[in-house]
Structures are given as structure tokens and as C-alpha cells.
PDB file of C-alpha atoms in Angstrom:
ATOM      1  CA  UNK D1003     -69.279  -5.530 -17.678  1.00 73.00           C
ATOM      2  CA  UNK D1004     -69.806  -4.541 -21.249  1.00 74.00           C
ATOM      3  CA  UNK D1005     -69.680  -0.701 -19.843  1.00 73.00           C
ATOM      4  CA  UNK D1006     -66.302  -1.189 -17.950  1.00 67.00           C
ATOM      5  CA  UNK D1007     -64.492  -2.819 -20.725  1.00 77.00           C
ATOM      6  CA  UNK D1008     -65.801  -0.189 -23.399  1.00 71.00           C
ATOM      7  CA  UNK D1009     -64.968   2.534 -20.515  1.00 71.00           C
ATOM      8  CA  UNK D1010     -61.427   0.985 -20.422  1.00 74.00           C
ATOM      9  CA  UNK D1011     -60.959   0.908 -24.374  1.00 76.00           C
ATOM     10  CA  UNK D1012     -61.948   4.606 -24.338  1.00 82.00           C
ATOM     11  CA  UNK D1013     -59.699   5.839 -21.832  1.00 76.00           C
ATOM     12  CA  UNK D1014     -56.687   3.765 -23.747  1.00 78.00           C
ATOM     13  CA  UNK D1015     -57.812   5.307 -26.799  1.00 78.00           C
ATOM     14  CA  UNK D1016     -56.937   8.968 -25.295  1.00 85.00           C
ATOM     15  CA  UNK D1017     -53.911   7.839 -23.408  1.00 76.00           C
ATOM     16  CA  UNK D1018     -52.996   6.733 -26.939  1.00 77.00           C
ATOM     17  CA  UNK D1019     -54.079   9.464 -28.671  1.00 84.00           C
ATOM     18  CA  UNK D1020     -52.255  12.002 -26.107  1.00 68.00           C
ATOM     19  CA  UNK D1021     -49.175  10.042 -26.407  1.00 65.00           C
ATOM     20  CA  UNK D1022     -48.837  10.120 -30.227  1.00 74.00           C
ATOM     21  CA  UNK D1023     -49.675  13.468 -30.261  1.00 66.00           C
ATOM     22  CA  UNK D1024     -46.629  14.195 -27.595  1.00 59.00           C
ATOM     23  CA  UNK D1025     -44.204  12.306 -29.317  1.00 71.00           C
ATOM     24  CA  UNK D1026     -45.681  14.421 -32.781  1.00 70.00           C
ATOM     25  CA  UNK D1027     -44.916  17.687 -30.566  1.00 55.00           C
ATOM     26  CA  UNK D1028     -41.038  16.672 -29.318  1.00 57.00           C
ATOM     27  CA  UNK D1029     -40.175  15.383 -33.064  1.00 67.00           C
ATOM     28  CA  UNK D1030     -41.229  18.583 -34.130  1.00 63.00           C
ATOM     29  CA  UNK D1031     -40.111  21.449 -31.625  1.00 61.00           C
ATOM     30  CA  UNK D1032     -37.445  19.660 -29.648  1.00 68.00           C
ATOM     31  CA  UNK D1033     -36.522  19.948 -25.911  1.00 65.00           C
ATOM     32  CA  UNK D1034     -35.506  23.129 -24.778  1.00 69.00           C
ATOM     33  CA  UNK D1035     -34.148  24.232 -21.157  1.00 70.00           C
ATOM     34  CA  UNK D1036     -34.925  28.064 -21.996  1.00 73.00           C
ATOM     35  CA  UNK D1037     -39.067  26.846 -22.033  1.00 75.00           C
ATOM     36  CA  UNK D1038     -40.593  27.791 -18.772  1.00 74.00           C
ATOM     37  CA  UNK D1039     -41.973  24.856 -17.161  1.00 73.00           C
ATOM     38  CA  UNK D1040     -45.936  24.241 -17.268  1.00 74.00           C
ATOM     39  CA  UNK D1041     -47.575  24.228 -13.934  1.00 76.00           C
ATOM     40  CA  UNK D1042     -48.383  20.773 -14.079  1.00 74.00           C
ATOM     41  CA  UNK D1043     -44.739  19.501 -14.613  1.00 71.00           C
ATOM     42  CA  UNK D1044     -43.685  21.749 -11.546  1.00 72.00           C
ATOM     43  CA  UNK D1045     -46.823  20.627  -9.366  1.00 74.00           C
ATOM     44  CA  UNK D1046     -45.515  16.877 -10.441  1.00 70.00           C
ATOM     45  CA  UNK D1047     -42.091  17.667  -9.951  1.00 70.00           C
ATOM     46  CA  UNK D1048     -42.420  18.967  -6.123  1.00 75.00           C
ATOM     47  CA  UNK D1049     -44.606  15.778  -5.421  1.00 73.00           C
ATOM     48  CA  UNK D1050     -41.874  13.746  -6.874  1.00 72.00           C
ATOM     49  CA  UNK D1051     -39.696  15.460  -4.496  1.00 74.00           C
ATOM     50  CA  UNK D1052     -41.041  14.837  -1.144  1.00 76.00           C
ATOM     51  CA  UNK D1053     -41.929  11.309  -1.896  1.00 77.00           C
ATOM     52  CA  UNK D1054     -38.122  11.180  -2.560  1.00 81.00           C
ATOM     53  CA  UNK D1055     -37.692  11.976   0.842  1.00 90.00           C
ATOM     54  CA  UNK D1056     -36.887   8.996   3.350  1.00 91.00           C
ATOM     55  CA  UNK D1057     -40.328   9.873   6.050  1.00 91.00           C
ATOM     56  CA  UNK D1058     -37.361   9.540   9.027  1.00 92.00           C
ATOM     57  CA  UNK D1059     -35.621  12.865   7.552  1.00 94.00           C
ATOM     58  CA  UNK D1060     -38.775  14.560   7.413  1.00 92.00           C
ATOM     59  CA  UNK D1061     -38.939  14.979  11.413  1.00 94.00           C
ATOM     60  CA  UNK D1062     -35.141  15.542  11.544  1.00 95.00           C
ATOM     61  CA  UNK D1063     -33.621  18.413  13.251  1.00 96.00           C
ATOM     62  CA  UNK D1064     -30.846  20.345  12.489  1.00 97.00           C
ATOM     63  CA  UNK D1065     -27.904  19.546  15.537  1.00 97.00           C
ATOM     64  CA  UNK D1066     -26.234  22.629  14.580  1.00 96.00           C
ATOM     65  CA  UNK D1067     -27.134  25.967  16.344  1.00 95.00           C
ATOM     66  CA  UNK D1068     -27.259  29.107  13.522  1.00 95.00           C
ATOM     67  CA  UNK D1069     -24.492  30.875  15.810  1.00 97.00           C
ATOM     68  CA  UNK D1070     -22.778  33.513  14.168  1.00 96.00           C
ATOM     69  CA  UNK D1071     -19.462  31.332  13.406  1.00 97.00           C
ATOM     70  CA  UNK D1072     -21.625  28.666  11.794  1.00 97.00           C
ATOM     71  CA  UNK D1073     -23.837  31.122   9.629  1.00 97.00           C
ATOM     72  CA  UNK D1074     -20.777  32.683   8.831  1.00 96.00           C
ATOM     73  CA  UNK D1075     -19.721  29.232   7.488  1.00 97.00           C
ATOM     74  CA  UNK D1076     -22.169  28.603   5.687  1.00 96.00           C
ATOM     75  CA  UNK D1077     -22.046  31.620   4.137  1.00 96.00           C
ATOM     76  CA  UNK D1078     -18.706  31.029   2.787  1.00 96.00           C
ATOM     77  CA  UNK D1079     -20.323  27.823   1.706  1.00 96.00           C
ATOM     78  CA  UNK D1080     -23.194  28.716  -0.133  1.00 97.00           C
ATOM     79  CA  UNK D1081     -20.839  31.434  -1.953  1.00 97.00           C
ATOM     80  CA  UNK D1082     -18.858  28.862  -2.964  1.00 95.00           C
ATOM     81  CA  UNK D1083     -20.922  25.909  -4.019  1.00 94.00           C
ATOM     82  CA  UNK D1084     -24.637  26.766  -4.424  1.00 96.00           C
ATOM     83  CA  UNK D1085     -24.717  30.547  -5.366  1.00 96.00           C
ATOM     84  CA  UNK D1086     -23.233  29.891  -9.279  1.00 95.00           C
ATOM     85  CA  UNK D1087     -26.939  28.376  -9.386  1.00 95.00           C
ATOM     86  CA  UNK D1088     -28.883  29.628  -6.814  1.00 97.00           C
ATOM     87  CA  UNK D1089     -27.319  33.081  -6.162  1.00 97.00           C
ATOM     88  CA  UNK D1090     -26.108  34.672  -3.308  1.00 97.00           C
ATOM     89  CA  UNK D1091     -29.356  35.927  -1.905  1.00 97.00           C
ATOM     90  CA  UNK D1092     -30.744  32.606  -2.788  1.00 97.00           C
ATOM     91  CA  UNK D1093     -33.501  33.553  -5.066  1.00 97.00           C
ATOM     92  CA  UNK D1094     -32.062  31.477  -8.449  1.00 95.00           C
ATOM     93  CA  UNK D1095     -31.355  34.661 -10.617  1.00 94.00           C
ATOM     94  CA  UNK D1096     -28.032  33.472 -12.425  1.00 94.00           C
ATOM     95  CA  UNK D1097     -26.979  32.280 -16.058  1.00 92.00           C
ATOM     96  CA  UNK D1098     -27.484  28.389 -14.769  1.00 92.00           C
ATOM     97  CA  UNK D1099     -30.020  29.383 -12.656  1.00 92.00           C
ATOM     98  CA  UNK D1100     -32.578  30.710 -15.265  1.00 90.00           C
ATOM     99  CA  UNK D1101     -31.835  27.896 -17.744  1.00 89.00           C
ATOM    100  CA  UNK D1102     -31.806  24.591 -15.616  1.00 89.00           C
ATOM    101  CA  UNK D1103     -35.115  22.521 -16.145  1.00 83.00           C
ATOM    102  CA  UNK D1104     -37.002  22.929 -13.668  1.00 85.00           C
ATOM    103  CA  UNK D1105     -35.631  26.204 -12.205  1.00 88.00           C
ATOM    104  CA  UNK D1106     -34.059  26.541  -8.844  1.00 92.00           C
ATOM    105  CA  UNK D1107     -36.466  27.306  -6.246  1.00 92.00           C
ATOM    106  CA  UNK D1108     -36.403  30.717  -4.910  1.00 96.00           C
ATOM    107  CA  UNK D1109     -34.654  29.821  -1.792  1.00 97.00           C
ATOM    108  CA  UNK D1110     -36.331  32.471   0.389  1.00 97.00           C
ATOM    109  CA  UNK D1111     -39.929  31.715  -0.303  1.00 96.00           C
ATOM    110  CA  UNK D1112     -42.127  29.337   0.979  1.00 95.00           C
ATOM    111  CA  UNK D1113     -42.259  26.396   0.047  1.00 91.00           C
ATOM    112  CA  UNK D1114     -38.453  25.891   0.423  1.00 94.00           C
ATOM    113  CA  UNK D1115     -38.721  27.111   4.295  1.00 97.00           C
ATOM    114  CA  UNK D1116     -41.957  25.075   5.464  1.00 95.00           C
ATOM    115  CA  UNK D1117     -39.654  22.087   4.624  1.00 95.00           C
ATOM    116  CA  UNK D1118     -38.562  20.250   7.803  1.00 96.00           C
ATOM    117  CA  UNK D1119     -34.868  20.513   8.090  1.00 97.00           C
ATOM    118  CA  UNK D1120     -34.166  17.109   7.551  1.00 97.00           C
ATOM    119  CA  UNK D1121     -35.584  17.544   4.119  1.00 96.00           C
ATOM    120  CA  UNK D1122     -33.257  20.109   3.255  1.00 97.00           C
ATOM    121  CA  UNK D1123     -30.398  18.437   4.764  1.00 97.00           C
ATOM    122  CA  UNK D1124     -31.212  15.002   2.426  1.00 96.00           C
ATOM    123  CA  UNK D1125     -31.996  17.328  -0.587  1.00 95.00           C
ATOM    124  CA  UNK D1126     -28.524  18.947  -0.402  1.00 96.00           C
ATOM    125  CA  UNK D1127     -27.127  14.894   0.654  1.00 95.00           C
ATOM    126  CA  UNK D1128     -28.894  13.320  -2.261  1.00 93.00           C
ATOM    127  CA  UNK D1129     -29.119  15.734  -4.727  1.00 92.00           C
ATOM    128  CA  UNK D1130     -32.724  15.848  -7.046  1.00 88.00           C
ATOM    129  CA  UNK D1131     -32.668  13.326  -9.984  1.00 84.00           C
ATOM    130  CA  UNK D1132     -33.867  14.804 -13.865  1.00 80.00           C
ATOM    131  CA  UNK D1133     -32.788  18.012 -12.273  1.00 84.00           C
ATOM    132  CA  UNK D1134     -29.266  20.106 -11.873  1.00 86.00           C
ATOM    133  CA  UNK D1135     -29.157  19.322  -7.822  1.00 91.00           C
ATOM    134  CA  UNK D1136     -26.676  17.134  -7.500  1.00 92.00           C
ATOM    135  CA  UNK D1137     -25.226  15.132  -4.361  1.00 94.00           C
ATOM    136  CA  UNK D1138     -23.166  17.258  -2.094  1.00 93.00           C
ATOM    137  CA  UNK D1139     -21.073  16.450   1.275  1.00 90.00           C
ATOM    138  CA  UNK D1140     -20.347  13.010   3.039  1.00 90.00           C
ATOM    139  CA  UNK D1141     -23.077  10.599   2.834  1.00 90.00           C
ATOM    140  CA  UNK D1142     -24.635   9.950   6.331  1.00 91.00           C
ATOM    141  CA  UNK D1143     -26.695  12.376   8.428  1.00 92.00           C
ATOM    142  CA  UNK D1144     -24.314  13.772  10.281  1.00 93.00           C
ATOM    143  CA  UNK D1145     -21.838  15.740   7.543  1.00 96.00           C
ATOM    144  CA  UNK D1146     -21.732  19.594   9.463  1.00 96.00           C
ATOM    145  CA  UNK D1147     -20.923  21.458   6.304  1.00 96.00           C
ATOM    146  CA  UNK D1148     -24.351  20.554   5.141  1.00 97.00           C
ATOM    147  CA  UNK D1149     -26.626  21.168   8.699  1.00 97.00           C
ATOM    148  CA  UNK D1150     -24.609  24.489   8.389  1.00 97.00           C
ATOM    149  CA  UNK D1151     -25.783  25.364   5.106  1.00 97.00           C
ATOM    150  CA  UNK D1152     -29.667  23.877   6.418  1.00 98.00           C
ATOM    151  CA  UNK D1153     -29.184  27.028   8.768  1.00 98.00           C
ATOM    152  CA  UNK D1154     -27.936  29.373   6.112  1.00 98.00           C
ATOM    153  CA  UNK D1155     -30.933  28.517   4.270  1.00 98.00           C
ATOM    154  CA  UNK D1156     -33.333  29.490   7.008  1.00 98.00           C
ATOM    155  CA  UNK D1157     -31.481  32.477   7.146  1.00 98.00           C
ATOM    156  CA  UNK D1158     -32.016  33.481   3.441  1.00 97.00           C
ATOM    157  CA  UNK D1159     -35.522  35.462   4.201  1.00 97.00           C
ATOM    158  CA  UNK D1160     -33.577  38.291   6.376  1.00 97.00           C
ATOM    159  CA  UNK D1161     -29.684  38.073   4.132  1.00 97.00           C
ATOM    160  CA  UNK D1162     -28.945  42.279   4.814  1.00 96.00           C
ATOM    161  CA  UNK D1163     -27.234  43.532   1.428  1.00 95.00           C
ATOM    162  CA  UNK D1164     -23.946  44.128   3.372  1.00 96.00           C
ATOM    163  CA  UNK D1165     -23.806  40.017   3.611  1.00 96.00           C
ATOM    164  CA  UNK D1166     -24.790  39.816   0.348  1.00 96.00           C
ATOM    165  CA  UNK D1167     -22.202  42.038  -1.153  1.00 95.00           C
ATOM    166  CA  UNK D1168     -19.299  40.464   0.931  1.00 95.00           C
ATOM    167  CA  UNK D1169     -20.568  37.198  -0.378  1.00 96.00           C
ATOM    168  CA  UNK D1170     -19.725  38.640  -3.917  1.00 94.00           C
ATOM    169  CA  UNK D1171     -16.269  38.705  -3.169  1.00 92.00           C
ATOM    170  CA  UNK D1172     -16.133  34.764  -2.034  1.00 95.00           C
ATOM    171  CA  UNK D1173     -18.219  34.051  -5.653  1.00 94.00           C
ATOM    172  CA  UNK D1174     -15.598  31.928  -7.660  1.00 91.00           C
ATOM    173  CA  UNK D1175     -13.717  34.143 -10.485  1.00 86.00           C
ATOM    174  CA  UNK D1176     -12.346  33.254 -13.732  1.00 80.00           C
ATOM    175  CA  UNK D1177      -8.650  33.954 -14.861  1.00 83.00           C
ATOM    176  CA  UNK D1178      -9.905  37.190 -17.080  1.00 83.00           C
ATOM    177  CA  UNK D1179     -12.454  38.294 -13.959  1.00 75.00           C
ATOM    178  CA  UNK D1180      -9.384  38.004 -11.395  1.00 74.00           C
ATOM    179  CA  UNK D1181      -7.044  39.945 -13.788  1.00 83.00           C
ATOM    180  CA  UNK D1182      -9.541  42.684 -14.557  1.00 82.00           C
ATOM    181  CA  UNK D1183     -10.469  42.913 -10.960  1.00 74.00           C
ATOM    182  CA  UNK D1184      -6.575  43.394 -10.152  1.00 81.00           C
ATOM    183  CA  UNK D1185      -6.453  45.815 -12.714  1.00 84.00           C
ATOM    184  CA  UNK D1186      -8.937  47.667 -11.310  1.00 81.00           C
ATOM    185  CA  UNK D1187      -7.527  47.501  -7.320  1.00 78.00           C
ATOM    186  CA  UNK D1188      -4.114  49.052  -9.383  1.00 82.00           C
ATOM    187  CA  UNK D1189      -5.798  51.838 -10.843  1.00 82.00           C
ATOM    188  CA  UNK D1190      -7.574  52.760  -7.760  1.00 79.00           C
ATOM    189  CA  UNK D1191      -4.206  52.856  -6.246  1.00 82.00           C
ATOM    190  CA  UNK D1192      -2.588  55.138  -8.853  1.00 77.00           C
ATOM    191  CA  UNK D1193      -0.999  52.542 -10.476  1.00 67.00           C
ATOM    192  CA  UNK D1194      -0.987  51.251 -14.350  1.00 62.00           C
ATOM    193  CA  UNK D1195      -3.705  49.881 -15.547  1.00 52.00           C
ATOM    194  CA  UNK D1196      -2.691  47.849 -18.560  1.00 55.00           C
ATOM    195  CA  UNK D1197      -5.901  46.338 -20.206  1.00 49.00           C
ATOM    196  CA  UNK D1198      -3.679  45.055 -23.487  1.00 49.00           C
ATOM    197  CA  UNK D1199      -0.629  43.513 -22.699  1.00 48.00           C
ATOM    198  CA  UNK D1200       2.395  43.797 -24.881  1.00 45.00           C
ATOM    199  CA  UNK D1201       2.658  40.063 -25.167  1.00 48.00           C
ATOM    200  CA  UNK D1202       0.030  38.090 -26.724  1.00 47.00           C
ATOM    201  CA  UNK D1203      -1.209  35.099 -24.935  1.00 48.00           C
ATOM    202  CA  UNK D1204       0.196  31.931 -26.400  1.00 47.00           C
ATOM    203  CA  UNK D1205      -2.783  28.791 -27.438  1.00 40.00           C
TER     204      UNK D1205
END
């Protein structure tokens, strides 16, 4: 008995130990989203995540057939909503992208695709807490836009680059990329091309 409880003291001691010597290392260096995560904090993290998962969702199939109208869809979607983190080709490669903590997933590899497609429905429903996923769609398990963009997902391995580049033009634009691409289209056309306007912008 003597054994256990001296055991018990020691193992305290480190969890002790390790946690002053944590709390030394955050005072000190901060919290940064730029650091890479460790290994252990993503193998934690992905654990996390599928016990997150209701066990009904994770024999869930998707209701929607990947028809050409509904990958097209999604598509339009995923241009619009999840590519600003996740890019268009779905492997995370943006300005969010490569500073959220923990990185987006590459979309096409994987461990993204082995989940069941109820688990990628509920992740997209229910967003991922600590992370940047948040909750997108109606709430239920039968929201379309979302089982359309489960079968956009499985289509990620084989995007062709002709889908990808026609998904850059659904990619929301700012006011200065919309007026520098319609300055462009106007040159192309012969027309003027005006890059500093005679009247300054008014604050």
C-alpha cells in the first residue's frame, strides 16, 4: 500500500512539475497560430474529433446521388463558403488556411475520405469546437446543401484543373479585386484602362 501511495505522489509530482513548467513556457513565448502544431496535439485533436461524433452519424449515408447537377452545386458551394479556408482544390493552401490552429485538413487525403459520410455531413452541421470550423446549414440531418457538399468532398481526389479554374471565378472578390478585374476585361477589349482615377475616394 505504502508502494501505491508513494507511486501516486510521484506521478503528481511530474504532472506538477510538467504543468508549472507549461504555464513557465506560455508566460514566456505566448500563443501563436503561425506555430505548426506538434504531433501529439494533432493525434489528440483527431481523437477529439470522432468522439465528437454522435455513433448514429457514423453509419449514415449520403441520400444525395453525386449527379452532375448536384456536384455542380456543390461546387458553387464549396467556392463560396469553404474554399476562403480550405481552397478550391481542397487541400487548405490559403491565407486562413495556413494560419488557423490546427490547420485545415487536406481535404483530398485520407483520413478526411475514410470518414463515413455521416461524419462529414455532422462535421460541416456542427462545426469543430477550439478550431475555425464552424456550424454551417440547417440543423437536422436532412439540410441538401450540406449532403451535396459530402459528395463534393468525395469528389476532391479527381477535381480536373478546368473545375478548378472555373471555381476561381465563383471565389468571393473584394471591391479593389472586382474593379481591377474589370479593368482588366476593358483593356482586353481595347478599352481604357484607368488604374488612378481622377477623383480621390472620399473616407
Amino acid at each position: 500500500m505504502r508502494r501505491v501511495i508513494h507511486a501516486l505522489g510521484i506521478c503528481f509530482l511530474i504532472v506538477l512539475i510538467g504543468g508549472a513548467f507549461c504555464i513557465a513556457w506560455v508566460v514566456h513565448y505566448g500563443f501563436s497560430t503561425r506555430t505548426q502544431p506538434s504531433a501529439l496535439e494533432s493525434a489528440v485533436a483527431e481523437s477529439m474529433r470522432a468522439l465528437a461524433v454522435p455513433s448514429r452519424y457514423k453509419s449514415l449515408k449520403n441520400p444525395v446521388t453525386a449527379s452532375p447537377d448536384v456536384l455542380r452545386e456543390g461546387i458553387e458551394h464549396w467556392a463560396d463558403h469553404c474554399a476562403i479556408c480550405h481552397a478550391n482544390n481542397g487541400g487548405g493552401d490559403t491565407m486562413y488556411g495556413k494560419t488557423l490552429y490546427p490547420r485545415p485538413p487536406d481535404m483530398r487525403q485520407k483520413d478526411t475520405q475514410e470518414m463515413s459520410d455521416g461524419e462529414l455531413y455532422y462535421t460541416i452541421q456542427n462545426g469543430i469546437m477550439l478550431s475555425g470550423m464552424p456550424a454551417f446549414g440547417t440543423p437536422g440531418d436532412n439540410d441538401l446543401d450540406s449532403w451535396k457538399l459530402v459528395a463534393f468532398i468525395r469528389h476532391l481526389p479527381s477535381l480536373s484543373q478546368s473545375e478548378e479554374l472555373e471555381m476561381g471565378k465563383m471565389n468571393p472578390k473584394s471591391p479593389e479585386e472586382l474593379e481591377e478585374e474589370k479593368e482588366e476585361e476593358n483593356f482586353l477589349q481595347g478599352g481604357p484602362s484607368d488604374s488612378h482615377p481622377s477623383h480621390p475616394h472620399q473616407h
